[in-house]
mmCIF file with all atom_site columns, C-alpha atoms in Angstrom:
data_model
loop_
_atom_site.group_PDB
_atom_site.id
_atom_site.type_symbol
_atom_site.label_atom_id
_atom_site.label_alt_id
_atom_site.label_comp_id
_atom_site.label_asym_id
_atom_site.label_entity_id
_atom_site.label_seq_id
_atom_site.pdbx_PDB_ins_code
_atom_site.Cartn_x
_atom_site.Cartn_y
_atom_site.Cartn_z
_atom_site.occupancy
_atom_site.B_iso_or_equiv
_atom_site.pdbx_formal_charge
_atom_site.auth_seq_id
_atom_site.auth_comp_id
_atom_site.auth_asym_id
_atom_site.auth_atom_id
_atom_site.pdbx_PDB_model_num
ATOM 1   C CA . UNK A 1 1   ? 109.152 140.890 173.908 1.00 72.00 ? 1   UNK A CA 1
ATOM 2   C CA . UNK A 1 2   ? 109.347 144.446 174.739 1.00 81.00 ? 2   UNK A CA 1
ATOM 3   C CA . UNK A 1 3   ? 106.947 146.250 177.530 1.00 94.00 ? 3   UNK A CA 1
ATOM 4   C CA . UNK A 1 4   ? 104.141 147.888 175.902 1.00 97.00 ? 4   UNK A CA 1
ATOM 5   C CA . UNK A 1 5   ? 103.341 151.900 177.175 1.00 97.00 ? 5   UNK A CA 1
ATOM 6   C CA . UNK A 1 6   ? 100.168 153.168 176.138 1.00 98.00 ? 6   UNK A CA 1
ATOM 7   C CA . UNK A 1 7   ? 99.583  157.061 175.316 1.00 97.00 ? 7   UNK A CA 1
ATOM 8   C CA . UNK A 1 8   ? 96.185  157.936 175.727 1.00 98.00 ? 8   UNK A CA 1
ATOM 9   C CA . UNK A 1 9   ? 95.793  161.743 174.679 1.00 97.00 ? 9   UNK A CA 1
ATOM 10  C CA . UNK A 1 10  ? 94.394  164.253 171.891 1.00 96.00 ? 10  UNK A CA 1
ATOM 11  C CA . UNK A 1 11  ? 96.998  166.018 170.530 1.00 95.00 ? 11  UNK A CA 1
ATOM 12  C CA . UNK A 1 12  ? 98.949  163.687 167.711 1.00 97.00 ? 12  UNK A CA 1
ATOM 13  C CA . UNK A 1 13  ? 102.045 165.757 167.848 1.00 95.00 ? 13  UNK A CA 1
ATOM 14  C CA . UNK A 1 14  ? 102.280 164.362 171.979 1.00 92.00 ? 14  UNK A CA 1
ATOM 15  C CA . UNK A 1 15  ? 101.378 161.138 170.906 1.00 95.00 ? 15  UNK A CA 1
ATOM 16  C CA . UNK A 1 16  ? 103.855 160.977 168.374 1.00 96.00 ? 16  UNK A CA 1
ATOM 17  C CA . UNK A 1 17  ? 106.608 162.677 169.913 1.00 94.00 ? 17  UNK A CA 1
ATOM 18  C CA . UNK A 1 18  ? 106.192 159.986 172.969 1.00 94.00 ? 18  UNK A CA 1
ATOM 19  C CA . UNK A 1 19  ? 105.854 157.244 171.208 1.00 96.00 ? 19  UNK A CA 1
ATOM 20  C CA . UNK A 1 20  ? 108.930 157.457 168.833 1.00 96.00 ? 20  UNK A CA 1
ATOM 21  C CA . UNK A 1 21  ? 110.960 158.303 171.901 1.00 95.00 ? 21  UNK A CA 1
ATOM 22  C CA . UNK A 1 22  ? 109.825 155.139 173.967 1.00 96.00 ? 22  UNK A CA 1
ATOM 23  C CA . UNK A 1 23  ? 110.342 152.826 170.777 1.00 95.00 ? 23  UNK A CA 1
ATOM 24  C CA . UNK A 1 24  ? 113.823 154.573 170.165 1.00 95.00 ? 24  UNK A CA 1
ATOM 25  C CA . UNK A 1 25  ? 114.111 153.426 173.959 1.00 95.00 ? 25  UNK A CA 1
ATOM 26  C CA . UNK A 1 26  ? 112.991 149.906 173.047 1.00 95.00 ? 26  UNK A CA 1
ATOM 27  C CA . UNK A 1 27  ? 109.409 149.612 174.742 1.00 96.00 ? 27  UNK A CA 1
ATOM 28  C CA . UNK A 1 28  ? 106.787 148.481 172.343 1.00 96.00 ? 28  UNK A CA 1
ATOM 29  C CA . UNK A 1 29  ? 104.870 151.927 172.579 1.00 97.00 ? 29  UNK A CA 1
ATOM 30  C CA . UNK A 1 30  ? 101.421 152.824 171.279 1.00 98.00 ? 30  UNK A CA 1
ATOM 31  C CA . UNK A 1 31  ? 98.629  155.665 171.060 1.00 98.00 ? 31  UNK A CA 1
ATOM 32  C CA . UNK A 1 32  ? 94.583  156.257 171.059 1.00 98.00 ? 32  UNK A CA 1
ATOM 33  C CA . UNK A 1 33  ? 93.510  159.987 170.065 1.00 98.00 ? 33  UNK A CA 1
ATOM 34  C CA . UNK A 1 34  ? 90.598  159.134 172.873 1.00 98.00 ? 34  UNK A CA 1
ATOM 35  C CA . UNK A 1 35  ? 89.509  157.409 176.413 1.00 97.00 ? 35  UNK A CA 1
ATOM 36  C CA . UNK A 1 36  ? 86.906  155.255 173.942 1.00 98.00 ? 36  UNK A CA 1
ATOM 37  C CA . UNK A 1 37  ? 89.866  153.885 171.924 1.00 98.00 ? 37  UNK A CA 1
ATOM 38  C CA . UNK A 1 38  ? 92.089  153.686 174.584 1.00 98.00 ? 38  UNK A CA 1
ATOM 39  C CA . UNK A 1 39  ? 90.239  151.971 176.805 1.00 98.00 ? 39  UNK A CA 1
ATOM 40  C CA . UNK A 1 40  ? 89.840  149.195 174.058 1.00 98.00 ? 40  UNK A CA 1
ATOM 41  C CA . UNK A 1 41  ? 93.130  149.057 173.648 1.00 98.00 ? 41  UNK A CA 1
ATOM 42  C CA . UNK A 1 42  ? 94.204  148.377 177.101 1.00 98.00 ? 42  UNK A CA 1
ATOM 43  C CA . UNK A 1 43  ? 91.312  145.502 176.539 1.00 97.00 ? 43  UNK A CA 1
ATOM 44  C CA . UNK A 1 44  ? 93.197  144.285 173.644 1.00 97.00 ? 44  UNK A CA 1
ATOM 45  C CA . UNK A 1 45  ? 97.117  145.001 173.876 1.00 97.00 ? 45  UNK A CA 1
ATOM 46  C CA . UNK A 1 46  ? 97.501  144.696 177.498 1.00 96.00 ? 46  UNK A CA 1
ATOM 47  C CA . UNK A 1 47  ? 100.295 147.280 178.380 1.00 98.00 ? 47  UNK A CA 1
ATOM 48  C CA . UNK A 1 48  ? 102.405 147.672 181.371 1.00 97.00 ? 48  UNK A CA 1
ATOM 49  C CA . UNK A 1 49  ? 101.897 151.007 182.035 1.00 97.00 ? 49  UNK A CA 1
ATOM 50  C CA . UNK A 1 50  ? 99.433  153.753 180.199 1.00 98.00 ? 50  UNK A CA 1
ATOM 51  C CA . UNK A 1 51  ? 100.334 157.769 179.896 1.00 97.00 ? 51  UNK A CA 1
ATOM 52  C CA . UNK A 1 52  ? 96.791  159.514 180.472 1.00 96.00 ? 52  UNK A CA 1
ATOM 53  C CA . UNK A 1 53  ? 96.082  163.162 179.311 1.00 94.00 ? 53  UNK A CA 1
ATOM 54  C CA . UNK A 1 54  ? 93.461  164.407 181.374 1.00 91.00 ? 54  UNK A CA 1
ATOM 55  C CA . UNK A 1 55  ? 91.776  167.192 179.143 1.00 88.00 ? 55  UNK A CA 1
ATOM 56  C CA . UNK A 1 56  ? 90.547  165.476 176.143 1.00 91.00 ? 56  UNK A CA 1
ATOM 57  C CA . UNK A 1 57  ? 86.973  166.195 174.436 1.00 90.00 ? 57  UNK A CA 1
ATOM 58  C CA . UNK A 1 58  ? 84.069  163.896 175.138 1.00 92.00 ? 58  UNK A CA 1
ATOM 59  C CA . UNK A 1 59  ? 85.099  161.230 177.526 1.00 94.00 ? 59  UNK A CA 1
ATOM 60  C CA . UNK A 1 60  ? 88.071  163.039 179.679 1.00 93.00 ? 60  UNK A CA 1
ATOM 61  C CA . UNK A 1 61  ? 90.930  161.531 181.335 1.00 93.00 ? 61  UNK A CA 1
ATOM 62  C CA . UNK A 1 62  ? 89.077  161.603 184.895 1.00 93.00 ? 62  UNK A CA 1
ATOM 63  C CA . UNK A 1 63  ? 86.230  159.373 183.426 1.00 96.00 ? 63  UNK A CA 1
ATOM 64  C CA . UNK A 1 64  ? 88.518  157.144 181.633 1.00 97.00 ? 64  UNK A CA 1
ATOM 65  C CA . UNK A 1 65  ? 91.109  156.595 184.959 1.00 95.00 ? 65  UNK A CA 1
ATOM 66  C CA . UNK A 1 66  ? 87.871  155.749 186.751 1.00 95.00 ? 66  UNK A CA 1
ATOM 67  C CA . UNK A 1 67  ? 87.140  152.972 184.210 1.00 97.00 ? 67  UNK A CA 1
ATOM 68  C CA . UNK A 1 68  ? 90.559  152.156 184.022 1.00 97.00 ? 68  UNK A CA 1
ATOM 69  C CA . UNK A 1 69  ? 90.913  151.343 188.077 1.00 94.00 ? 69  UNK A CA 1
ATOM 70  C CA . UNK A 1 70  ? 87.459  149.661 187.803 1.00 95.00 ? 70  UNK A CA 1
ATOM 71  C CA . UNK A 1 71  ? 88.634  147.232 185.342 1.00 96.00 ? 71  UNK A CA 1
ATOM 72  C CA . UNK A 1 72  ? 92.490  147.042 185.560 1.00 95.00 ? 72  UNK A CA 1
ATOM 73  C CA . UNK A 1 73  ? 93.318  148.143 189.109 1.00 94.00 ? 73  UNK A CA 1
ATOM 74  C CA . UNK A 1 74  ? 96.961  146.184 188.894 1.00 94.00 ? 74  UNK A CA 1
ATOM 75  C CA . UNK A 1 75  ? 97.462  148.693 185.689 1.00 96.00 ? 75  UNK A CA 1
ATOM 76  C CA . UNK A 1 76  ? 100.102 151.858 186.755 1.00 96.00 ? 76  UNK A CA 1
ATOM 77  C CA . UNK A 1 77  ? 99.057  154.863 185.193 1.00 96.00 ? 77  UNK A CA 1
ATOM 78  C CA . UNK A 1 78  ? 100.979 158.237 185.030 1.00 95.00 ? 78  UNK A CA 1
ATOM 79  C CA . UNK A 1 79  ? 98.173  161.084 184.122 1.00 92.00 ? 79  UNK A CA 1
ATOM 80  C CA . UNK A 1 80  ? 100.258 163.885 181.668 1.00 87.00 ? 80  UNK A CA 1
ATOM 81  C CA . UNK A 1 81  ? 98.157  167.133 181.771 1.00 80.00 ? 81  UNK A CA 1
ATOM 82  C CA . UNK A 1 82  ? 98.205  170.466 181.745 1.00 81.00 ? 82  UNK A CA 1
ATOM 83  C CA . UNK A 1 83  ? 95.371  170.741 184.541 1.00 67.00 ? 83  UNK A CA 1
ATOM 84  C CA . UNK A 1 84  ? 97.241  172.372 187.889 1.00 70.00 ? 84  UNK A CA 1
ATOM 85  C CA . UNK A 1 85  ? 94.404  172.444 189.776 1.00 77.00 ? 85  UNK A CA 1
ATOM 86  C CA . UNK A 1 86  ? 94.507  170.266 193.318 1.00 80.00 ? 86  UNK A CA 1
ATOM 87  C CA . UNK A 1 87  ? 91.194  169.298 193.132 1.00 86.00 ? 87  UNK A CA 1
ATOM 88  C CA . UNK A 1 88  ? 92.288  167.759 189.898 1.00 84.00 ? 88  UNK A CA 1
ATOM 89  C CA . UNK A 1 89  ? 95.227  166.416 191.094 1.00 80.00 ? 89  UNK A CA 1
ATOM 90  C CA . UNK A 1 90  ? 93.503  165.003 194.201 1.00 85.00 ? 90  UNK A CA 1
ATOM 91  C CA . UNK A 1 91  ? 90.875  163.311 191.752 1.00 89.00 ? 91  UNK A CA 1
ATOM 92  C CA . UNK A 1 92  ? 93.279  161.443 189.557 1.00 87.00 ? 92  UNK A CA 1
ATOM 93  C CA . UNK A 1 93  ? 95.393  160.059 192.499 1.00 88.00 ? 93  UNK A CA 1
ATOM 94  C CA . UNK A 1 94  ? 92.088  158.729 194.582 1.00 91.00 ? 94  UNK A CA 1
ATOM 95  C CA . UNK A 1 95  ? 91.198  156.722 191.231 1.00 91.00 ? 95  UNK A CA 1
ATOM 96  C CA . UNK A 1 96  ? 94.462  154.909 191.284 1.00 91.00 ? 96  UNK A CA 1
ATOM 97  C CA . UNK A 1 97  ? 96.720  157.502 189.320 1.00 93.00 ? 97  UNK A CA 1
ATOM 98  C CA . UNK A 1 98  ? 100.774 156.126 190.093 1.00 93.00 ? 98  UNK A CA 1
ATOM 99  C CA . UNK A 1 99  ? 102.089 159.585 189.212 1.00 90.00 ? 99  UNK A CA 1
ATOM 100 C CA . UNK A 1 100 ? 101.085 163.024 187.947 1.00 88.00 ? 100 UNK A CA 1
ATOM 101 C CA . UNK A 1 101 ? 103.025 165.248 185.474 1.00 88.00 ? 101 UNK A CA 1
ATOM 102 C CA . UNK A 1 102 ? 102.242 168.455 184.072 1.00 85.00 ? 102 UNK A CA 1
ATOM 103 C CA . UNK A 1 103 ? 103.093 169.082 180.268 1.00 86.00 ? 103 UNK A CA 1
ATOM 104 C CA . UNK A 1 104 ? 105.042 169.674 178.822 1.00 86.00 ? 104 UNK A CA 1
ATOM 105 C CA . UNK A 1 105 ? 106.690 166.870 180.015 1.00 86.00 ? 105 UNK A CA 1
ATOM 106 C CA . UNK A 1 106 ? 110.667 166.073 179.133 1.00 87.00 ? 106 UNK A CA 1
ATOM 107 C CA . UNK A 1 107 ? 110.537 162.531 177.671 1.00 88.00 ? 107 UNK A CA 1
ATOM 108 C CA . UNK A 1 108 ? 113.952 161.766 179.263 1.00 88.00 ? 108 UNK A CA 1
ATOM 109 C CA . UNK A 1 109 ? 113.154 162.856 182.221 1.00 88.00 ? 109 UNK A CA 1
ATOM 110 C CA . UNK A 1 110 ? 109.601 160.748 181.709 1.00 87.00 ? 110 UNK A CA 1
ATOM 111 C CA . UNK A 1 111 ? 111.976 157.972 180.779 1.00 88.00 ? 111 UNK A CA 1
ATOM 112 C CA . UNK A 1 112 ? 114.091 157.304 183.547 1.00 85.00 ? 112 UNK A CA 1
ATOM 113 C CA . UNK A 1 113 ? 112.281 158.471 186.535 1.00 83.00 ? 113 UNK A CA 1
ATOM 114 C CA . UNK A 1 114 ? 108.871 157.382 185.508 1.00 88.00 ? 114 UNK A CA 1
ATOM 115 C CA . UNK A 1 115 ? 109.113 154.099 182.939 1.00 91.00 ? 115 UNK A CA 1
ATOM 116 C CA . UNK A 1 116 ? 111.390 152.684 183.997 1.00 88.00 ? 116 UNK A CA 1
ATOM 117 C CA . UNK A 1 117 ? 110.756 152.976 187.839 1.00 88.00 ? 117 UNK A CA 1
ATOM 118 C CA . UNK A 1 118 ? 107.321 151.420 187.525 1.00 87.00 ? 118 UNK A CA 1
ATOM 119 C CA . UNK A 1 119 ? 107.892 149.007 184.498 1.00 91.00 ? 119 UNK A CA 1
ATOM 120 C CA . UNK A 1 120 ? 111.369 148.403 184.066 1.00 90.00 ? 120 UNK A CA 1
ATOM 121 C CA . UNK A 1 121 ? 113.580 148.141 181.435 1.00 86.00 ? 121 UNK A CA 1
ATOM 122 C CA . UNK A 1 122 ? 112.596 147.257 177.796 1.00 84.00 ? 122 UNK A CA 1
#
């Protein structure tokens, strides 16, 4: 059964353009538009690793890696934004962040130094 990545950001064309690159790459790969919606799919679909956009309307990707390390601490999570800031940067890592990567992100490069370093191969 392949490894399941989770894209948590609001911008379909990101979503998409990850997601059909991780399948192509054999991982089981899936996306929520929103931290709501993600965060109830983590509760359902379990993945092995979750891409988090941090600038997203209503609930942002600060608030939902908080609930993320509150509930799934063991879950690796690499935060894909185009926030700069350190204070930012500083936030996401104290709530458990594994990695941080500003967009636009290469999805080879996202591939083989990120994926599969924390999860492995498909």
């Amino acid at each position: 059964m392949p490894k399941k990545v989770l894209i948590i950001d609001d911008e379909p064309e990101i979503c998409k353009k990850i997601t059909g690159f991780l399948f192509d790459a054999g991982y089981a790969a899936s996306y929520a538009l929103n931290g709501p919606d993600g965060l109830a799919m983590i509760k359902r679909d379990s993945p092995s690793l979750v891409l988090l956009d941090i600038g997203m309307p209503g609930m942002d990707g600060i608030e939902v890696m908080r609930l993320i390390h509150e509930q799934f601490p063991a879950l690796p999570v690499i935060v894909l934004t185009d926030h700069q800031d350190t204070e930012t940067v500083k936030k996401a890592i104290e709530l458990g962040a594994s990695e941080y990567l500003t967009k636009p992100v290469n999805p080879e490069t996202l591939l083989n130094q990120f994926v599969r370093d924390m999860i492995g191969k498909p």
